[in-house]
Amino acid sequence: MPAYEQMLQVIETGNLQLLHQQLSQFLLEASLEEQYALYEQLAQLGFLQEADEVLQHLQFLLPDEPQLLIDRAIVLMELGQEDEALSLLLEVDPKSEEYVQALLTLADYYQMQGLFEAAAKRMDEALTILPNEPLLQFAKAELLFETGRFLEAARIYEDLHAHNVQVDDVSLIERLAEVYRAGAAYETALQYYKQALEQELKPDVLFGAAYASFQAGEYPYAITTLEQLKTLDPDYFSAYLLLAQSYEMEEQVEQAYKAIQEGLTRDEYDKALYLYAGKLALKMGKAQEAIQYLQEAIALDPEYMEAIIVLMSLYRKEENYEAIIQLYQALENEQFDWSALYPFMAKATEALELYDEAAKWYDLAYQDFAEDVAFLAEYVYFLIEEGHRDQALIIARKLAQEEPAIENWQHLVESLQQ
């Protein structure tokens, strides 16, 4: 059996000890083509150390081959030896045919590291050498897309699409839809999404089309698309929240509630679904169901601020002041302190006639809510009830200034001045 086929069988066994034993002998006997083919197999299967060993041997035999520098740099990057990899790439002769590939490899590395300016510099250098190479232009568009330069990326994608460029398994129509959606050009994005869906129904494309149509205010199309997505992939969890929101925008609250409940049967760990279910239940007058959903959301994330505020507001509306205090104490036990909750505690302790506590909470809340008219309106009457007329006068004057059209505040100022 030829040595190359024997090595392939050893690789298939996964026996590293046997692989190391036979690799050295193979490198002494095999042809250059067989050695390179073995490197490709090893790298593809994740045997990176062994792949690097083969490349080092090939470099010894072919010290002037630039492709080996690039191949080994890629392997070393995978192994976490970035400094050595970069040194190898910088050794590639700018006059060689492989120099553009080295520049792209450098650009990919810098892009993965978040060094986008360095990546763009290498990309631009490659384009000066091959300005009309479609794959280079596509790579440039991808970099622009990732860095938020959506309009520039879209122009390149548009040009490539107009010239019927094919890029592996990438659909340029889908890319155009995505880049326009990312740039908030939802109507244009939707046009491309519809073209993409004419070619093939894909879950991600269906969701993208639904999102773009929702943002463009085309709620019926969003509903139709998301219902289609549910049929194609019932476990596409993101679809349910957007579907519920679309139904609500069409004032079909019952359908929205049904959609969000269906979503919770698919994904019982999505706090956003519980929050939205709570809001819909409130809208439908189902206070107890709303409380349960909001409690579930907070149980999943004890610091879920939006859910906490909604639940606190509901408790306050229901005049369940004990529940407000219990919820705050539970949060406090988790070392969670948020000044947005102070007005709730102030009102709750006041309602329960815990006036010293209420005074403390009102004072704390005033630091962040000194411009909040609703809070000030409660605070001023609390101060009056507690006999702090001088402080109440300061608050009353502020209210009269903030809402001069409301005569009640001016009357209150005059009363306190007397």
Coordinates of C-alpha atoms in Angstrom, one line a residue:
M1 CA 0.0 0.0 0.0
P2 CA 1.4 3.4 -0.9
A3 CA 2.8 5.5 2.0
Y4 CA 0.3 8.3 1.5
E5 CA -2.7 6.0 1.8
Q6 CA -1.2 4.4 4.8
M7 CA -0.9 7.8 6.5
L8 CA -4.6 8.5 5.7
Q9 CA -5.6 5.3 7.4
V10 CA -3.5 6.2 10.5
I11 CA -5.2 9.6 10.5
E12 CA -8.6 8.0 10.4
T13 CA -7.8 6.0 13.5
G14 CA -7.0 9.1 15.5
N15 CA -4.0 7.4 17.1
L16 CA -1.6 10.3 17.6
Q17 CA 1.2 8.1 18.9
L18 CA 1.2 6.0 15.8
L19 CA 0.8 9.1 13.6
H20 CA 3.9 10.6 15.1
Q21 CA 5.8 7.4 14.8
Q22 CA 5.1 7.1 11.0
L23 CA 5.1 10.8 10.1
S24 CA 8.9 11.2 10.1
Q25 CA 9.5 8.2 7.9
F26 CA 6.8 9.4 5.5
L27 CA 8.4 12.8 5.1
L28 CA 11.7 11.2 4.2
E29 CA 10.1 8.9 1.5
A30 CA 7.1 10.7 0.1
S31 CA 7.0 13.1 -2.9
L32 CA 6.5 16.8 -2.4
E33 CA 3.0 16.5 -3.8
E34 CA 2.1 13.7 -1.3
Q35 CA 3.5 15.7 1.6
Y36 CA 1.5 18.8 0.6
A37 CA -1.6 16.7 0.2
L38 CA -1.0 15.2 3.7
Y39 CA -0.7 18.7 5.2
E40 CA -4.1 19.6 3.7
Q41 CA -5.7 16.5 5.2
L42 CA -4.2 17.1 8.6
A43 CA -5.2 20.8 8.7
Q44 CA -8.7 20.0 7.5
L45 CA -9.2 17.4 10.3
G46 CA -7.7 19.6 13.0
F47 CA -4.3 17.9 13.4
L48 CA -2.6 21.3 13.4
Q49 CA 0.7 20.5 15.2
E50 CA 1.2 17.6 12.7
A51 CA 0.2 19.9 9.8
D52 CA 2.8 22.4 10.9
E53 CA 5.5 19.7 11.1
V54 CA 4.8 18.8 7.5
L55 CA 5.0 22.4 6.4
Q56 CA 8.3 22.9 8.2
H57 CA 9.7 20.0 6.3
L58 CA 8.4 21.3 3.0
Q59 CA 9.9 24.7 3.8
F60 CA 13.3 23.1 4.4
L61 CA 13.0 21.5 1.0
L62 CA 11.5 24.5 -0.8
P63 CA 12.9 27.6 1.1
D64 CA 11.8 30.0 -1.6
E65 CA 8.2 28.9 -2.0
P66 CA 5.9 31.8 -0.8
Q67 CA 2.8 29.6 -0.6
L68 CA 4.3 27.6 2.2
L69 CA 4.9 30.8 4.2
I70 CA 1.2 31.7 3.9
D71 CA 0.0 28.1 4.6
R72 CA 2.2 27.9 7.7
A73 CA 1.1 31.3 8.9
I74 CA -2.5 30.3 8.8
V75 CA -1.8 27.1 10.8
L76 CA 0.2 29.0 13.3
M77 CA -2.6 31.5 13.8
E78 CA -4.9 28.6 14.5
L79 CA -2.4 27.4 17.1
G80 CA -2.3 30.8 18.7
Q81 CA 1.2 31.7 17.6
E82 CA 0.3 35.0 16.0
D83 CA 3.7 36.7 16.2
E84 CA 5.5 34.0 14.3
A85 CA 2.6 33.8 11.8
L86 CA 2.8 37.5 11.1
S87 CA 6.5 37.3 10.7
L88 CA 6.1 34.6 8.0
L89 CA 3.5 36.7 6.1
L90 CA 5.8 39.7 6.1
E91 CA 8.5 37.5 4.5
V92 CA 6.4 37.0 1.4
D93 CA 8.0 38.8 -1.6
P94 CA 5.8 41.7 -2.8
K95 CA 6.8 40.8 -6.3
S96 CA 5.4 37.2 -6.0
E97 CA 2.0 36.1 -7.3
E98 CA 1.2 35.0 -3.8
Y99 CA 1.6 38.5 -2.3
V100 CA -2.0 39.4 -2.7
Q101 CA -3.0 36.2 -0.8
A102 CA -0.6 37.2 2.0
L103 CA -2.2 40.6 2.2
L104 CA -5.7 39.0 2.4
T105 CA -4.5 36.7 5.1
L106 CA -3.1 39.6 7.1
A107 CA -6.4 41.5 6.5
D108 CA -8.4 38.6 7.8
Y109 CA -6.2 38.3 10.9
Y110 CA -6.5 42.0 11.7
Q111 CA -10.2 41.9 11.1
M112 CA -10.7 39.0 13.5
Q113 CA -8.7 41.0 16.1
G114 CA -10.9 44.0 15.6
L115 CA -8.0 46.0 14.1
F116 CA -10.2 47.3 11.2
E117 CA -8.0 50.1 10.1
A118 CA -5.0 47.8 9.7
A119 CA -7.2 45.3 7.9
A120 CA -8.5 48.0 5.5
K121 CA -5.0 49.1 4.8
R122 CA -3.9 45.6 3.7
M123 CA -7.2 45.2 1.7
D124 CA -6.6 48.5 -0.2
E125 CA -3.0 47.5 -1.0
A126 CA -4.3 44.2 -2.5
L127 CA -6.8 46.1 -4.6
T128 CA -4.2 48.4 -6.0
I129 CA -2.5 45.3 -7.3
L130 CA -5.7 43.6 -8.6
P131 CA -8.3 46.4 -8.8
N132 CA -10.8 44.4 -10.9
E133 CA -10.7 41.2 -9.0
P134 CA -14.3 40.4 -7.9
L135 CA -13.3 38.3 -4.8
L136 CA -11.1 41.2 -3.5
Q137 CA -13.9 43.6 -4.1
F138 CA -16.3 41.3 -2.2
A139 CA -13.8 41.0 0.7
K140 CA -13.6 44.8 0.8
A141 CA -17.4 45.0 0.9
E142 CA -17.5 42.5 3.8
L143 CA -15.0 44.5 5.8
L144 CA -17.0 47.7 5.2
F145 CA -20.2 45.9 6.2
E146 CA -18.7 44.7 9.4
T147 CA -17.4 48.2 10.3
G148 CA -20.7 49.9 9.8
R149 CA -20.0 51.6 6.5
F150 CA -23.2 50.2 5.0
L151 CA -23.6 52.6 2.0
E152 CA -20.1 52.0 0.7
A153 CA -20.5 48.2 1.2
A154 CA -23.9 48.3 -0.6
R155 CA -22.3 50.1 -3.6
I156 CA -19.8 47.3 -4.1
Y157 CA -22.4 44.6 -3.6
E158 CA -24.6 46.3 -6.1
D159 CA -21.8 46.5 -8.7
L160 CA -20.9 42.8 -8.2
H161 CA -24.5 41.8 -8.5
A162 CA -24.9 43.8 -11.7
H163 CA -22.0 41.9 -13.2
N164 CA -23.4 38.5 -12.1
V165 CA -20.4 37.8 -9.9
Q166 CA -20.6 34.4 -8.1
V167 CA -19.0 34.2 -4.7
D168 CA -18.9 30.6 -3.4
D169 CA -22.2 29.9 -1.5
V170 CA -22.9 33.6 -0.9
S171 CA -26.1 35.2 -2.3
L172 CA -25.4 38.8 -3.2
I173 CA -29.1 39.5 -3.2
E174 CA -29.2 38.4 0.5
R175 CA -26.1 40.4 1.2
L176 CA -27.8 43.5 -0.3
A177 CA -30.9 42.9 1.8
E178 CA -28.8 42.5 4.9
V179 CA -26.7 45.6 4.4
Y180 CA -29.7 47.8 3.6
R181 CA -31.5 46.5 6.6
A182 CA -28.4 47.2 8.8
G183 CA -28.3 50.7 7.4
A184 CA -32.0 51.2 8.2
A185 CA -33.0 51.5 4.5
Y186 CA -35.9 49.1 5.2
E187 CA -37.9 49.6 2.1
T188 CA -34.9 48.9 -0.2
A189 CA -33.9 45.9 2.0
L190 CA -37.4 44.5 1.7
Q191 CA -37.2 44.6 -2.1
Y192 CA -34.1 42.5 -2.0
Y193 CA -35.5 40.1 0.6
K194 CA -38.5 39.5 -1.7
Q195 CA -36.2 38.7 -4.6
A196 CA -34.2 36.3 -2.4
L197 CA -37.3 34.5 -1.3
E198 CA -38.4 34.0 -4.9
Q199 CA -35.2 32.0 -5.3
E200 CA -35.3 30.0 -2.1
L201 CA -37.3 30.0 1.2
K202 CA -34.8 30.2 4.0
P203 CA -35.6 30.9 7.7
D204 CA -33.1 33.7 8.1
V205 CA -34.3 35.4 4.9
L206 CA -37.9 35.1 6.0
F207 CA -37.1 36.7 9.3
G208 CA -35.1 39.4 7.7
A209 CA -37.9 40.2 5.4
A210 CA -40.4 40.3 8.2
Y211 CA -38.2 42.6 10.3
A212 CA -37.6 44.9 7.4
S213 CA -41.4 45.0 6.6
F214 CA -42.2 45.6 10.3
Q215 CA -39.8 48.6 10.4
A216 CA -41.2 49.9 7.1
G217 CA -44.7 49.7 8.6
E218 CA -45.9 46.9 6.4
Y219 CA -47.3 44.9 9.2
P220 CA -49.6 42.5 7.2
Y221 CA -46.6 41.3 5.1
A222 CA -44.6 40.9 8.3
I223 CA -47.4 38.7 9.7
T224 CA -47.7 36.6 6.6
T225 CA -44.0 36.1 6.4
L226 CA -43.6 35.2 10.0
E227 CA -46.5 32.7 9.9
Q228 CA -44.7 31.1 6.9
L229 CA -41.5 31.0 8.9
K230 CA -43.3 29.3 11.8
T231 CA -44.5 26.6 9.5
L232 CA -41.0 26.2 8.0
D233 CA -39.2 26.2 11.3
P234 CA -41.3 26.2 14.4
D235 CA -38.2 26.5 16.6
Y236 CA -37.1 29.8 15.1
F237 CA -37.6 31.5 18.5
S238 CA -37.1 35.1 17.3
A239 CA -40.1 34.9 15.1
Y240 CA -42.7 34.8 17.9
L241 CA -41.9 38.2 19.6
L242 CA -41.9 40.0 16.2
L243 CA -45.1 38.2 15.2
A244 CA -46.8 39.3 18.4
Q245 CA -45.6 42.9 17.9
S246 CA -46.9 42.8 14.3
Y247 CA -50.3 41.6 15.4
E248 CA -50.4 44.3 18.1
M249 CA -49.6 47.0 15.5
E250 CA -52.6 45.8 13.5
E251 CA -54.7 46.0 16.8
Q252 CA -55.1 42.3 16.8
V253 CA -54.2 41.9 20.5
E254 CA -55.8 38.5 21.0
Q255 CA -53.7 37.1 18.1
A256 CA -50.6 38.9 19.5
Y257 CA -51.2 37.2 22.9
K258 CA -51.7 33.8 21.3
A259 CA -48.4 34.2 19.3
I260 CA -46.4 35.2 22.4
Q261 CA -47.9 32.3 24.4
E262 CA -47.0 29.9 21.5
G263 CA -43.5 31.3 21.6
L264 CA -43.2 30.6 25.3
T265 CA -44.1 26.9 24.7
R266 CA -41.1 26.8 22.3
D267 CA -38.6 28.9 24.4
E268 CA -39.4 29.1 28.1
Y269 CA -36.2 30.8 28.9
D270 CA -36.6 34.0 26.9
K271 CA -37.2 36.9 29.3
A272 CA -38.3 39.2 26.5
L273 CA -41.2 36.9 25.7
Y274 CA -42.4 36.9 29.3
L275 CA -42.1 40.7 29.5
Y276 CA -44.1 41.2 26.3
A277 CA -46.7 38.6 27.4
G278 CA -47.0 40.6 30.6
K279 CA -47.6 43.9 28.7
L280 CA -50.2 42.3 26.5
A281 CA -52.0 40.7 29.4
L282 CA -52.1 44.2 31.0
K283 CA -53.5 45.6 27.8
M284 CA -56.2 43.0 27.9
G285 CA -57.1 43.6 31.5
K286 CA -55.6 40.3 32.8
A287 CA -53.7 41.7 35.7
Q288 CA -53.0 38.4 37.5
E289 CA -51.6 36.8 34.3
A290 CA -49.5 39.9 33.7
I291 CA -48.0 39.6 37.2
Q292 CA -47.2 36.0 36.6
Y293 CA -45.4 36.7 33.3
L294 CA -43.5 39.6 34.7
Q295 CA -42.4 37.6 37.8
E296 CA -41.2 34.9 35.4
A297 CA -39.1 37.4 33.5
I298 CA -37.5 38.7 36.6
A299 CA -36.9 35.2 37.9
L300 CA -34.8 34.6 34.7
D301 CA -33.0 37.9 35.1
P302 CA -33.2 39.5 38.6
E303 CA -31.8 42.7 37.2
Y304 CA -34.2 42.9 34.2
M305 CA -35.0 46.6 34.7
E306 CA -37.8 47.0 32.2
A307 CA -39.7 44.1 33.7
I308 CA -39.1 45.4 37.2
I309 CA -40.5 48.8 36.3
V310 CA -43.6 47.4 34.6
L311 CA -44.3 45.1 37.6
M312 CA -43.8 47.9 40.1
S313 CA -46.1 50.1 38.1
L314 CA -48.7 47.3 38.1
Y315 CA -48.4 46.8 41.8
R316 CA -48.9 50.5 42.3
K317 CA -51.9 50.6 40.1
E318 CA -53.4 47.7 42.0
E319 CA -52.4 49.5 45.3
N320 CA -50.5 46.4 46.3
Y321 CA -47.9 48.4 48.3
E322 CA -46.7 45.4 50.3
A323 CA -45.8 43.7 47.0
I324 CA -43.7 46.7 46.0
I325 CA -41.7 46.6 49.2
Q326 CA -41.3 42.8 49.0
L327 CA -40.0 43.0 45.4
Y328 CA -37.6 45.8 46.3
Q329 CA -36.3 43.9 49.3
A330 CA -35.8 40.8 47.2
L331 CA -33.7 42.9 44.8
E332 CA -31.8 44.4 47.6
N333 CA -30.9 41.0 48.9
E334 CA -29.3 40.4 45.5
Q335 CA -27.2 43.5 45.9
F336 CA -29.3 45.3 43.3
D337 CA -29.8 49.0 43.9
W338 CA -31.5 51.2 41.3
S339 CA -32.6 54.8 41.9
A340 CA -35.5 54.4 39.4
L341 CA -37.3 52.3 42.1
Y342 CA -37.0 55.0 44.9
P343 CA -40.3 56.7 43.9
F344 CA -42.2 53.4 44.1
M345 CA -40.8 52.8 47.6
A346 CA -41.6 56.4 48.6
K347 CA -45.2 56.0 47.6
A348 CA -45.5 52.4 49.1
T349 CA -44.2 53.4 52.5
E350 CA -46.3 56.5 52.5
A351 CA -49.4 54.5 51.7
L352 CA -48.6 52.1 54.5
E353 CA -48.2 55.0 56.9
L354 CA -44.5 54.4 57.4
Y355 CA -43.8 58.1 57.2
D356 CA -40.2 58.2 58.5
E357 CA -39.3 55.5 55.9
A358 CA -41.3 57.4 53.2
A359 CA -39.4 60.6 54.0
K360 CA -36.1 58.8 53.5
W361 CA -37.2 57.4 50.1
Y362 CA -38.6 60.7 48.9
D363 CA -35.4 62.5 49.7
L364 CA -33.4 59.8 47.9
A365 CA -35.7 59.9 44.9
Y366 CA -35.5 63.7 44.7
Q367 CA -31.8 63.5 43.7
D368 CA -32.7 61.9 40.4
F369 CA -36.3 63.0 39.9
A370 CA -36.0 66.7 40.6
E371 CA -37.3 67.4 37.1
D372 CA -40.0 64.7 37.0
V373 CA -43.4 66.5 37.3
A374 CA -45.3 63.3 38.3
F375 CA -42.9 62.6 41.2
L376 CA -42.8 66.2 42.3
A377 CA -46.6 66.4 42.4
E378 CA -46.6 63.5 45.0
Y379 CA -43.6 64.8 46.8
V380 CA -45.1 68.3 47.4
Y381 CA -48.2 66.9 49.1
F382 CA -46.2 64.5 51.2
L383 CA -44.1 67.5 52.4
I384 CA -47.3 69.4 53.2
E385 CA -48.8 66.5 55.1
E386 CA -45.5 66.2 57.1
G387 CA -45.5 69.9 57.9
H388 CA -42.4 70.8 55.8
R389 CA -44.0 73.8 54.2
D390 CA -40.7 75.6 53.3
Q391 CA -39.5 72.5 51.4
A392 CA -43.0 72.1 49.9
L393 CA -42.9 75.8 48.7
I394 CA -39.7 75.1 46.8
I395 CA -41.2 72.1 45.0
A396 CA -44.5 74.0 44.3
R397 CA -42.6 76.8 42.7
K398 CA -40.7 74.3 40.5
L399 CA -44.1 72.7 39.5
A400 CA -45.5 76.1 38.7
Q401 CA -42.5 76.8 36.5
E402 CA -42.6 73.4 34.8
E403 CA -46.3 73.5 34.1
P404 CA -47.4 77.2 34.1
A405 CA -50.7 76.3 32.3
I406 CA -51.9 74.4 35.4
E407 CA -53.4 77.0 37.7
N408 CA -53.5 74.5 40.7
W409 CA -49.7 74.8 41.1
Q410 CA -49.8 78.6 41.3
H411 CA -52.6 78.5 43.8
L412 CA -50.5 76.1 45.8
V413 CA -47.6 78.4 45.8
E414 CA -49.7 81.3 47.0
S415 CA -51.3 79.2 49.7
L416 CA -47.8 78.1 51.0
Q417 CA -46.5 81.6 50.9
Q418 CA -49.4 82.8 53.1

